[in-house]
Amino acid sequence: MSCTQAGLYKESMKILSNNDLDADILDWPVYMGQALELARNVIGTSPNPRVGCVLVKGSDIVGQGWHVAAGQDHAEVMALKEAGKAAESAIAFVSLEPCSHTGCTGPCAEALIKAKVAQVVIASIDPNPAVSGEGVAKLEAAGINVFHLVEFDQAARDINPGYFKLREQGLPYVRCKMAMSLDGRTALANGESQWITGPSARSDVQKLRAMSSAVVTGIETVLADDPSLNVRLDELGFSELEMARNELTLTEQPLRVILDSKLRTPTDAKILASPGLVKIFTTAETTEDKNLATNVEIIVADKSGQRVNLRSMLESLGSDFACTDILVEAGATLGGAFIQSGLVDELILYIAPKLLGSDAKALLDISGLQSMSESINFDIVDIRKVGNDIRVTAKPLTTSENH
Ligand SMILES: NC(=O)c1ccc[n+]([C@@H]2O[C@H](COP(=O)([O-])OP(=O)(O)OC[C@H]3O[C@@H](n4cnc5c(N)ncnc54)[C@H](OP(=O)(O)O)[C@@H]3O)[C@@H](O)[C@H]2O)c1
């Protein structure tokens, strides 16, 4: 199907807001809410999106599905398998437009057509150029009406911020996590920083890692703390059900990435020895004399001054390694550089109820601001207590939002 044909969906697909829902379809938002909840139950499916699907016939849910991990059944296929023959003339509620292409699994639009569902209701259009609009067009060409519940569009995008950002802007979604004391310090003057926060906050960080395609750190953190930066299943605090749902995703570690311009990573660093792939981005000219294990790759990066250019490093993680969601776990230097470059989408701060004193290290190395109008401003989107610590999630305001 050509792109021109795909464009047709805009004319025929019905866009519904909550005000358009008449008595017959008043419960559609409830089913769509359930489809979104199924998508949220999965911690991560990178590079694929998290998707949920609910099949409804009359007032009965006859099938439910969610995408578990790349290479596994898509949400629609799981729901159709559960519904069996009952899928015929059911309404499919899907959090993302059904796919139209054959990737690792067959196209979901075709599976829905074959199962003879009556209608398809979606919460968002897939930004993937291989799908965008084509899934809808394929369904419509087979005589199946497709409805877009626009009030769910943002919620559906929020479930997969990295999937959308990578396709729309060519960059993955970046979360920068820092742990700090009440007085805004991240390490003692001698570099010691383990542990500022308590076990619950550290378990929460394990979840952030598990939902990320890559964890990025700076060489100074590798030298000071010798971290593994891996996901440790026993520290996730998952119930048996959560563990079972996420089993397949959790078998793979996120990519670990070290930014190390002068290639100082010790060959016996723990991060290199733990299972999973490690990429070292460097600007060093000689890389041959490093005798590293096969899971470790040295990548000669674009420079910004003498250091790794952060934007092109992120572009490379997106285009070369299909990373959608990045977690930066570094010290004040790299954290500050990411924030100052405007490359962070979410700052996640764990605040521990302790004071580390004025000679301890500051949260972020950001300097040169001359007036309050130059301050970097955020919108706080979430605050919650995690054990004895507080977690604050903040999103940077754009320049126009600032003023
Ligand atoms: N509280 C927390 O949440 C937390 C988390 C992690 C670490 N820490 C603590 O932070 C301390 C280390 O922090 P740090 O600030 O010294 O180091 P860092 O931020 O971990 O690493 C900074 C290094 O990254 C390299 N780098 C490569 N490209 C860069 C770029 N474009 N911009 C900035 N840096 C780039 C630079 O070294 P080259 O020029 O040699 O490449 C730079 O010195 C340790 O004490 C650690 O315990 C605290």
Coordinates of C-alpha atoms in Angstrom, one line a residue, residues 178-188 192-193 195-197 349-363 388-390 392:
M178 CA 20.4 11.9 40.4
A179 CA 20.4 11.0 44.2
M180 CA 21.1 14.0 46.5
S181 CA 20.9 15.0 50.1
L182 CA 18.5 17.6 51.5
D183 CA 21.3 20.2 50.9
G184 CA 21.5 19.3 47.2
R185 CA 24.8 17.3 47.4
T186 CA 25.5 14.1 45.5
A187 CA 28.9 12.9 46.8
L188 CA 31.2 13.7 49.7
E192 CA 32.1 8.7 48.3
S193 CA 28.4 8.6 47.3
W195 CA 24.6 5.2 49.4
I196 CA 22.9 8.5 49.7
T197 CA 19.4 7.0 49.4
L349 CA 15.8 13.5 41.7
Y350 CA 15.8 11.2 44.7
I351 CA 16.2 13.4 47.8
A352 CA 17.5 11.7 51.0
P353 CA 16.7 13.2 54.4
K354 CA 20.4 13.9 55.2
L355 CA 22.9 16.7 55.0
L356 CA 26.3 16.2 53.4
G357 CA 27.7 19.6 54.1
S358 CA 29.0 22.5 51.9
D359 CA 32.3 20.8 50.9
A360 CA 30.4 17.9 49.4
K361 CA 29.8 17.8 45.6
A362 CA 27.0 19.9 44.0
L363 CA 24.1 18.3 42.2
N388 CA 12.4 7.5 53.5
D389 CA 13.3 9.4 50.4
I390 CA 11.4 11.7 48.1
V392 CA 10.8 14.4 42.3

